CSV table of C-alpha atoms in Angstrom, one decimal:
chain,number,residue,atom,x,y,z
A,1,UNK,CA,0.0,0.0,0.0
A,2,UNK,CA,2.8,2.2,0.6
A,3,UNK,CA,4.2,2.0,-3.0
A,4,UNK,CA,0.8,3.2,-4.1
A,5,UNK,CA,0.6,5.8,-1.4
A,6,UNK,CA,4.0,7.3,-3.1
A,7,UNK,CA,2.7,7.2,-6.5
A,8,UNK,CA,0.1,8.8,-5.3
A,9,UNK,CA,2.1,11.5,-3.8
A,10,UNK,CA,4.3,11.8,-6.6
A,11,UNK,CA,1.8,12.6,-9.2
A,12,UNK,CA,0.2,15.5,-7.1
A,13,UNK,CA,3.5,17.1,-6.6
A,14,UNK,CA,4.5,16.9,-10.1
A,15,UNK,CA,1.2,17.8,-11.4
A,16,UNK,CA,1.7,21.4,-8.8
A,17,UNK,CA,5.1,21.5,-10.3
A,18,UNK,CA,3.6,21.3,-14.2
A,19,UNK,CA,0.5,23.3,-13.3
A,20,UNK,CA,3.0,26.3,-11.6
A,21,UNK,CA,5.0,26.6,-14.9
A,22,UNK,CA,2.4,26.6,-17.2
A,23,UNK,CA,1.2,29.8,-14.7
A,24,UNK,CA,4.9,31.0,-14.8
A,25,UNK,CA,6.0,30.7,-18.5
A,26,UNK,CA,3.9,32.8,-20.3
A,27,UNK,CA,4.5,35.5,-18.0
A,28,UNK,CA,8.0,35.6,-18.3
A,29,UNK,CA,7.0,36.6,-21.7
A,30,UNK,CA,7.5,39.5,-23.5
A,31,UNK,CA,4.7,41.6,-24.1
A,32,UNK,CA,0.9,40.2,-23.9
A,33,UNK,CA,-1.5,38.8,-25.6
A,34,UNK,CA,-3.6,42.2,-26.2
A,35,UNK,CA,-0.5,44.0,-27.5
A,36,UNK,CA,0.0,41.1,-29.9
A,37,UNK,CA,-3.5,41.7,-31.1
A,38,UNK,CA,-3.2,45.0,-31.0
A,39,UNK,CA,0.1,45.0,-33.3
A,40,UNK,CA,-2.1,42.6,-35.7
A,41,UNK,CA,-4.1,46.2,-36.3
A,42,UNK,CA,-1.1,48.5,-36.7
A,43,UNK,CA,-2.7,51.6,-35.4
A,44,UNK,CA,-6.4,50.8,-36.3
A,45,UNK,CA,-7.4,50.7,-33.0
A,46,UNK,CA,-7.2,53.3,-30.4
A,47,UNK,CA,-4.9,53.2,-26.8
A,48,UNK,CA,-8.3,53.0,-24.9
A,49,UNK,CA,-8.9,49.5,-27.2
A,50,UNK,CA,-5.7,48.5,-25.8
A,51,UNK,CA,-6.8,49.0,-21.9
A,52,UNK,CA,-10.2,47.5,-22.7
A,53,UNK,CA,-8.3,43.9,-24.4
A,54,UNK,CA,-6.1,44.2,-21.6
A,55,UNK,CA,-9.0,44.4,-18.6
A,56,UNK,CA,-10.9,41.4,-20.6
A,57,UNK,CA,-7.8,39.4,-21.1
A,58,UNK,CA,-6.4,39.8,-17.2
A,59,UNK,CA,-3.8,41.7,-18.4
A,60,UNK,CA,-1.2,44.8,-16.8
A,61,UNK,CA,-4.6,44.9,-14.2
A,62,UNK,CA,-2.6,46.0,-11.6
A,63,UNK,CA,-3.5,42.7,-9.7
A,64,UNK,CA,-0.5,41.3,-7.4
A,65,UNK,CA,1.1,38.0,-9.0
A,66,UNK,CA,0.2,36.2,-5.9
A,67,UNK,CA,-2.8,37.0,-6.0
A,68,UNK,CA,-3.0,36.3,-9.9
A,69,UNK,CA,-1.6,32.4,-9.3
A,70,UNK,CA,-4.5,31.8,-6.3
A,71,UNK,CA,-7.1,32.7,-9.3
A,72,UNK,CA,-5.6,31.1,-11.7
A,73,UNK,CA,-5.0,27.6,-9.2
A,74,UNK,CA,-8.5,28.0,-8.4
A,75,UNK,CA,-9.8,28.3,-11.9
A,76,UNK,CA,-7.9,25.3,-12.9
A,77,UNK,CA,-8.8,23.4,-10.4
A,78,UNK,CA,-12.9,24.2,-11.9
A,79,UNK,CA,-11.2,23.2,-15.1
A,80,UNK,CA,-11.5,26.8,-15.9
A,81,UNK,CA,-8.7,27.6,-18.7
A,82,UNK,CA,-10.4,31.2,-19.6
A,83,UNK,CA,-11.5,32.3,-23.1
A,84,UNK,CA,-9.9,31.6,-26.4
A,85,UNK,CA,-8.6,34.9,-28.3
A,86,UNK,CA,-8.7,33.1,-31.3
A,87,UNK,CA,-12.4,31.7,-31.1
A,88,UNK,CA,-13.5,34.7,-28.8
A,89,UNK,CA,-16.1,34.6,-26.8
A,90,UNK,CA,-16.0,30.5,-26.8
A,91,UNK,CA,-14.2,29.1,-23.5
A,92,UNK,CA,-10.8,26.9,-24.2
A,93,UNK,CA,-12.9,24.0,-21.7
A,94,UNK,CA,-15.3,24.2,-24.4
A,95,UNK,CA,-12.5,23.7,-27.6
A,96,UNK,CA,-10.5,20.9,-25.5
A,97,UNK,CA,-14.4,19.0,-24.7
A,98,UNK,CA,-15.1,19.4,-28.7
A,99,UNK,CA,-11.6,18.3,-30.1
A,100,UNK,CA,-10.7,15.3,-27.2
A,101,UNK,CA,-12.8,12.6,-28.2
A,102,UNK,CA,-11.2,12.8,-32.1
A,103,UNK,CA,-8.2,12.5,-31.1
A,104,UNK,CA,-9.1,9.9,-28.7
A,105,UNK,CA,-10.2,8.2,-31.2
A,106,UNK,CA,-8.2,8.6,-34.4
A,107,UNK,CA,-4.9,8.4,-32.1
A,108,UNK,CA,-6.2,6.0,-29.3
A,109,UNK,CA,-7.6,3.6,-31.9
A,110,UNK,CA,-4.6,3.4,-34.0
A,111,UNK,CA,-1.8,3.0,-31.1
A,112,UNK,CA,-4.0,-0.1,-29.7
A,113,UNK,CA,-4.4,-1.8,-33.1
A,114,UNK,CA,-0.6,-0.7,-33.5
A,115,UNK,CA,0.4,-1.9,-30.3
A,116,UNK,CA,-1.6,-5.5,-30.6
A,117,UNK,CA,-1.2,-6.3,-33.8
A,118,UNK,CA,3.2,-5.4,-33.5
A,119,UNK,CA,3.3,-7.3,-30.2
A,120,UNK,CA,1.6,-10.5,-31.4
A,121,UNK,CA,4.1,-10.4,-34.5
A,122,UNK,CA,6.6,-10.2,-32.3
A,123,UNK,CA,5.9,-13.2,-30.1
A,124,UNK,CA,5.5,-15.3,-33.5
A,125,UNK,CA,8.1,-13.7,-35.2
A,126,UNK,CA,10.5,-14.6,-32.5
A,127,UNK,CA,8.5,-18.2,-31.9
A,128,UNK,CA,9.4,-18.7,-35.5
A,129,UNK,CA,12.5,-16.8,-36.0
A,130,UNK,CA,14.2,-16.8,-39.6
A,131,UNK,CA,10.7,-18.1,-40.6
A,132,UNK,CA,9.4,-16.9,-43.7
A,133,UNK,CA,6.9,-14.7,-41.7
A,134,UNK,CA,9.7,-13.1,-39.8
A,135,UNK,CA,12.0,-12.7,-42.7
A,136,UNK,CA,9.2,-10.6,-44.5
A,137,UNK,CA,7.6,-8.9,-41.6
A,138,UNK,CA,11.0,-7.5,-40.0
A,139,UNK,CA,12.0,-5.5,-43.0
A,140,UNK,CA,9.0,-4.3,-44.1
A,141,UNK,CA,7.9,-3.0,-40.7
A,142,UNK,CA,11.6,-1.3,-40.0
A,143,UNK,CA,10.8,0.2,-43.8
A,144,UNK,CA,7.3,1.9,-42.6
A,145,UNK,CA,8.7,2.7,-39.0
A,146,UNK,CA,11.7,5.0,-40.9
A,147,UNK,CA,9.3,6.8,-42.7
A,148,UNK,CA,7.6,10.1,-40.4
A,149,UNK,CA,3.8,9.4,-39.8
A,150,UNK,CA,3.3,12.7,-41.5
A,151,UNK,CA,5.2,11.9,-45.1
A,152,UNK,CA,3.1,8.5,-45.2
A,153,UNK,CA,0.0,10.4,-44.6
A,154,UNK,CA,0.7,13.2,-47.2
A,155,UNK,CA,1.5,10.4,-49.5
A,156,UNK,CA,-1.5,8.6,-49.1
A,157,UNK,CA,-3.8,11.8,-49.1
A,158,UNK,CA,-2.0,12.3,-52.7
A,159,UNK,CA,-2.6,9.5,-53.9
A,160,UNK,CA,-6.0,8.1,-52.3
A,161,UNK,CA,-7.8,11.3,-52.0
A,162,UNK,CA,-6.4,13.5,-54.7
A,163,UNK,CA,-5.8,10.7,-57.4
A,164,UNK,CA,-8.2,7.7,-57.0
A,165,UNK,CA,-10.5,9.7,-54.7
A,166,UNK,CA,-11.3,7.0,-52.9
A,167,UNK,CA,-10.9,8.3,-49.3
A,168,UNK,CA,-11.8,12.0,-47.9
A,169,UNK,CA,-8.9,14.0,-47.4
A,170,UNK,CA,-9.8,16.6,-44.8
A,171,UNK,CA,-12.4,16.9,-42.1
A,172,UNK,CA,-13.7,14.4,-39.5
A,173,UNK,CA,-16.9,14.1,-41.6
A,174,UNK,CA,-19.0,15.1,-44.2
A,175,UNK,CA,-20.0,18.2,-44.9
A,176,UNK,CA,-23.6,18.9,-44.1
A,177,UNK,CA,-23.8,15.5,-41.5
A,178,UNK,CA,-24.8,15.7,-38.3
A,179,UNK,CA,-23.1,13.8,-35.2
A,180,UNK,CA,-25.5,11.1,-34.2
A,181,UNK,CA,-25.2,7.9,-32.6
A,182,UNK,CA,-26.4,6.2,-36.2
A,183,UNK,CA,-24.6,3.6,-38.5
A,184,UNK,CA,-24.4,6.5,-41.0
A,185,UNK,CA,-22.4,8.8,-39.5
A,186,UNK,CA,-20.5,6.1,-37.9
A,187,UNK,CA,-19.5,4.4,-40.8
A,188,UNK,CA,-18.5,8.4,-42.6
A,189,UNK,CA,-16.3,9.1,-39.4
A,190,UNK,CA,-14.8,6.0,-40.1
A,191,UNK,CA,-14.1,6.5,-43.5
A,192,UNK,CA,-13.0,9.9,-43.1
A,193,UNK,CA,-10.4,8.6,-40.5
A,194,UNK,CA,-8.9,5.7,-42.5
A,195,UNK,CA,-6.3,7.4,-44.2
A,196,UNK,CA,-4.8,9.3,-40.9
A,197,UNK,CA,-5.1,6.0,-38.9
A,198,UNK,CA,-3.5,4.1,-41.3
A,199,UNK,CA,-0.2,6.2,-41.5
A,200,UNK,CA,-0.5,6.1,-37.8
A,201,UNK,CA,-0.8,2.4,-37.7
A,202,UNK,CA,1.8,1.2,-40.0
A,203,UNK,CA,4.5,4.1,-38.8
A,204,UNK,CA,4.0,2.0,-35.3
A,205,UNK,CA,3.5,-1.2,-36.1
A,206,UNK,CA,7.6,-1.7,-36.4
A,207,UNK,CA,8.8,-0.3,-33.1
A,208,UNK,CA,6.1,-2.4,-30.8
A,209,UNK,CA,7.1,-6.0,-33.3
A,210,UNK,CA,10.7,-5.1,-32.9
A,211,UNK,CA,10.7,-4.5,-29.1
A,212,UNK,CA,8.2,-7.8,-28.5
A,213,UNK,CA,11.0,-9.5,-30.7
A,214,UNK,CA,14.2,-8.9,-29.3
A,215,UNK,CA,12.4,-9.3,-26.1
A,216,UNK,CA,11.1,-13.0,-26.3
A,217,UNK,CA,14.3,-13.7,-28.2
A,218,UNK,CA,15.8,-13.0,-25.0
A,219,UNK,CA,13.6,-14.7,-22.6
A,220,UNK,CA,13.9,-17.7,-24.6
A,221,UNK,CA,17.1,-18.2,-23.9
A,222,UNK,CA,16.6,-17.9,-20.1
A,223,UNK,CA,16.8,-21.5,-18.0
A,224,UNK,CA,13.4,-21.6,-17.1
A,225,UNK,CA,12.1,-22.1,-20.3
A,226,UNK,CA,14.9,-24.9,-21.1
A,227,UNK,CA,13.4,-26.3,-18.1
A,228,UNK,CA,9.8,-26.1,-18.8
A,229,UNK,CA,10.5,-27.2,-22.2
A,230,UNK,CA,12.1,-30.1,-20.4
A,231,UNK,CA,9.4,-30.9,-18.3
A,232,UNK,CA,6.7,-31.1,-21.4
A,233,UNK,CA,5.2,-28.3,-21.2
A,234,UNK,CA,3.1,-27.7,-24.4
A,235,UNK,CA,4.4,-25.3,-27.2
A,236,UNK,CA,1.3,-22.5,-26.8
A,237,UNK,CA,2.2,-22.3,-22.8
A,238,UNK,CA,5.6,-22.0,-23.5
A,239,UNK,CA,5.4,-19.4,-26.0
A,240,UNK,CA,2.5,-17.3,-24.2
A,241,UNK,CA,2.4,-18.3,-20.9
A,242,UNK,CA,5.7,-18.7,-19.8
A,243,UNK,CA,7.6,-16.3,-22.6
A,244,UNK,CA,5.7,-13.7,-23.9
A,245,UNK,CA,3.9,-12.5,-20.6
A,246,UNK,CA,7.8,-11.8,-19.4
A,247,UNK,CA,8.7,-10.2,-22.3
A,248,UNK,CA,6.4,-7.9,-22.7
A,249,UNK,CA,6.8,-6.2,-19.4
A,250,UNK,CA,9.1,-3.5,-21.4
A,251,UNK,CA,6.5,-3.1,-23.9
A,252,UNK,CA,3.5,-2.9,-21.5
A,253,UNK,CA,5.5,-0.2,-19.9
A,254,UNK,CA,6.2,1.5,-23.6
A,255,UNK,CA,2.2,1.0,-24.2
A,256,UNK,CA,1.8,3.6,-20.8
A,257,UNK,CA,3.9,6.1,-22.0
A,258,UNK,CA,2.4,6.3,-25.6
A,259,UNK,CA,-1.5,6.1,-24.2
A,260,UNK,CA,-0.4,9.3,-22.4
A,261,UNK,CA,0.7,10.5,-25.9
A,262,UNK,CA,-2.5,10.0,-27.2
A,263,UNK,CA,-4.5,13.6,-25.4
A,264,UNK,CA,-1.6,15.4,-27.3
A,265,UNK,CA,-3.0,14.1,-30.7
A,266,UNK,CA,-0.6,14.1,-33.7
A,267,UNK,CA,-0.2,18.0,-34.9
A,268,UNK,CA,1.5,17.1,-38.0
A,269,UNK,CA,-1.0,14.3,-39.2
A,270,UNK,CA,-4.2,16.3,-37.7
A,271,UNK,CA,-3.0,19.5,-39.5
A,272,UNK,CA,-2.5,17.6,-42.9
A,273,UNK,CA,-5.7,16.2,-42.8
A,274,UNK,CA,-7.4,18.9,-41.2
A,275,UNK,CA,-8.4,16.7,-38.4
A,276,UNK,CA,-10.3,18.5,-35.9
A,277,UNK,CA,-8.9,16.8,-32.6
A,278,UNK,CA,-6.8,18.2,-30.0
A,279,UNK,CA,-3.6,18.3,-32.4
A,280,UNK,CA,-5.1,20.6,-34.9
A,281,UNK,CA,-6.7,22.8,-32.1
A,282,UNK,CA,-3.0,23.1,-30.7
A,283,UNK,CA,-1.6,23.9,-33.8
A,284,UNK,CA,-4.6,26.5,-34.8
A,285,UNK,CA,-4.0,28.1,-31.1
A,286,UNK,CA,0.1,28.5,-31.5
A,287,UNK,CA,-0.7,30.1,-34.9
A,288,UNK,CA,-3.0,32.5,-33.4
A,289,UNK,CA,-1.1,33.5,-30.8
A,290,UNK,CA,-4.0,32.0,-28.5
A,291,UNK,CA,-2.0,31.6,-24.8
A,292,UNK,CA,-4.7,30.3,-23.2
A,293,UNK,CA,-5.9,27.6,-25.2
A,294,UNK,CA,-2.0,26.8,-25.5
A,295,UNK,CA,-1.5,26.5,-21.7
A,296,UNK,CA,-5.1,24.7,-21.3
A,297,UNK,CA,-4.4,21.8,-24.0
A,298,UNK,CA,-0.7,21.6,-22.3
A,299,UNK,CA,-1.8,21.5,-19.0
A,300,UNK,CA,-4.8,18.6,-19.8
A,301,UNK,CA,-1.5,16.6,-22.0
A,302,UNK,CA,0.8,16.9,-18.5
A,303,UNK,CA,-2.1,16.1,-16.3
A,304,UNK,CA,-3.0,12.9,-18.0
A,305,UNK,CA,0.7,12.3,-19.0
A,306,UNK,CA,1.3,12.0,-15.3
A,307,UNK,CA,-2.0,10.4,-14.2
A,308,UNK,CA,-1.3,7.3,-17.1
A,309,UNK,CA,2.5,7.1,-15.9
A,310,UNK,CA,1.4,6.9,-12.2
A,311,UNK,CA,-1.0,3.5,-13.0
A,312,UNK,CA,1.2,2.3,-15.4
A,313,UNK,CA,3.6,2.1,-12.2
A,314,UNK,CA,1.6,0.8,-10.0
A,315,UNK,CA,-0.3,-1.9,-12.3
A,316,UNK,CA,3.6,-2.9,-13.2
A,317,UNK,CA,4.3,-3.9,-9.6
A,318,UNK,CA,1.0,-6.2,-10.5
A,319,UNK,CA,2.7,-7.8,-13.0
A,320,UNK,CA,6.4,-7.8,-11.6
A,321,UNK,CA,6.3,-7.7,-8.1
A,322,UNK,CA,10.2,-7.5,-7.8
A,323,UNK,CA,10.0,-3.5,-9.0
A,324,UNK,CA,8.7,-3.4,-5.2
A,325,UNK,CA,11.3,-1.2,-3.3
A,326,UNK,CA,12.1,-3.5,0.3
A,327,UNK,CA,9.3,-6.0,-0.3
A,328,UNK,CA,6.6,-3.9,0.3
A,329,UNK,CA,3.0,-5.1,-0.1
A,330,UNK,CA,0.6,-4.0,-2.6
């Protein structure tokens, strides 16, 4: 219970930590947001205009910075991130609710097929090393993994979309549908997501095969499979039982990280297929100059980045209690 306890501990302190210098960074900046806007109008707009962006954005208000980081910890702690400049008077809450479950699932979707599907041809590949399988699978996997998610989906977009037009080649769906919990506008999100998720897919389908691989390889080799093989144990329980739920320890732990990756979308895919998940609003936001969609979306990414790391931990001890520091008890 302890090692929990310090997870635990851990992740609230970090999360202060992260939450503090998203408060600190931007105001270490120079200049502020209204005087970027304002600059956008090169003396359209009169110094009164100036004061009244400044009052509305909670800028150069006179207000102490202590008192300024109390607000501001409070609001966050509401999950209130302010108003977007960029998509005034809409609040960034609102933006991160409407963008999350796109990336969620474009990028969720894609790293658990990626993830499954690499580790399972990992465990045979290695099962059946300098098979036929494995001599195909390895090089063609390292081939895709080399190639930048983005490229492969700028390719495809030429090719599929512009070309053959068989695939949509921007927008979550089609114009003129309506969100509904319906076959048909299930099966257009779907379509409309293919091409993304499939440069997503095979881009990570190497790393997660070659990790499994090298992995089982290596457990293979270790006594107590020599001595369960000795003992008659049956192929499958040696391979999955006994094998792969050893190796895959590293990659469970790789599967954590990259789940936490997920909230951050991909920018460069989302952008090129203008993908409206969390990615895309990121990207929109840095463009705009829009600070306080920027610090919201990175403070939600470090949040959950911290939260997924923290159970990762603590489900790892679950599956390899030696990671326990002095035997303590779960």
């Amino acid at each position: 219970m302890s090692y929990i306890l310090k997870r635990v501990g851990t992740f609230v302190w970090m999360l202060w930590v992260a939450t503090t210098l998203n408060f600190i960074i931007p105001r270490m900046m120079p200049g502020n947001p209204a005087e970027a806007i304002y600059g956008k109008f090169q003396g359209q707009l009169s110094p009164s205009a100036l004061k009244a962006m400044e009052i509305q954005f909670g800028v150069n208000t006179g207000v102490p910075l202590w008192k300024q980081y109390l607000t501001y910890l409070w609001n966050m702690l509401h999950l209130n991130f302010g108003v977007s400049y960029n998509y005034y008077p809409t609040k960034v809450s609102t933006i991160i609710a409407q963008s999350l479950p796109y990336t969620i699932g474009l990028v969720g979707i894609s790293l658990v097929i990626a993830f499954a599907v690499g580790t399972l041809l990992g465990i045979y590949g290695a099962w059946r090393r300098n098979g036929k399988l494995d001599s195909i699978q390895s090089p063609v996997l390292l081939f895709f993994q080399s190639i930048p998610a983005f490229w492969l989906g700028l390719v495809m977009l030429f090719y599929f979309g512009f070309i053959k037009g068989w695939f949509p080649y921007s927008h979550a769906y089609s114009d003129g549908a309506t969100p509904s919990l319906t076959w048909g506008f299930i099966s257009d999100l779907l379509w409309h997501a293919t091409l993304p998720g499939l440069a997503l897919i095979l881009t990570g389908l190497g790393g997660w095969m070659l990790g499994m691989r090298n992995m089982m390889v290596q457990t293979l080799g270790d006594d107590y499979i020599t001595f369960a093989e000795a003992k008659g144990a049956p192929q499958r329980t040696l391979m999955l039982r006994y094998a792969a739920r050893n190796a895959i320890l590293p990659n469970f732990t790789g599967f954590g990280q990259s789940l936490a990756a997920v909230i951050a979308g991909s920018v460069l895919v989302e952008s090129i297929f203008s993908y409206p998940g969390i990615g895309y609003a990121l990207q929109q936001g840095i463009l705009a100059e829009d600070y306080p969609l920027i610090q919201g979306i990175f403070l939600i990414i470090a949040a959950v980045t911290l939260f997924v790391n923290m159970i990762v931990d603590i489900l790892y001890v679950r599956l390899d209690p030696r990671v326990r520091g002095g035997g303590d008890a779960v």
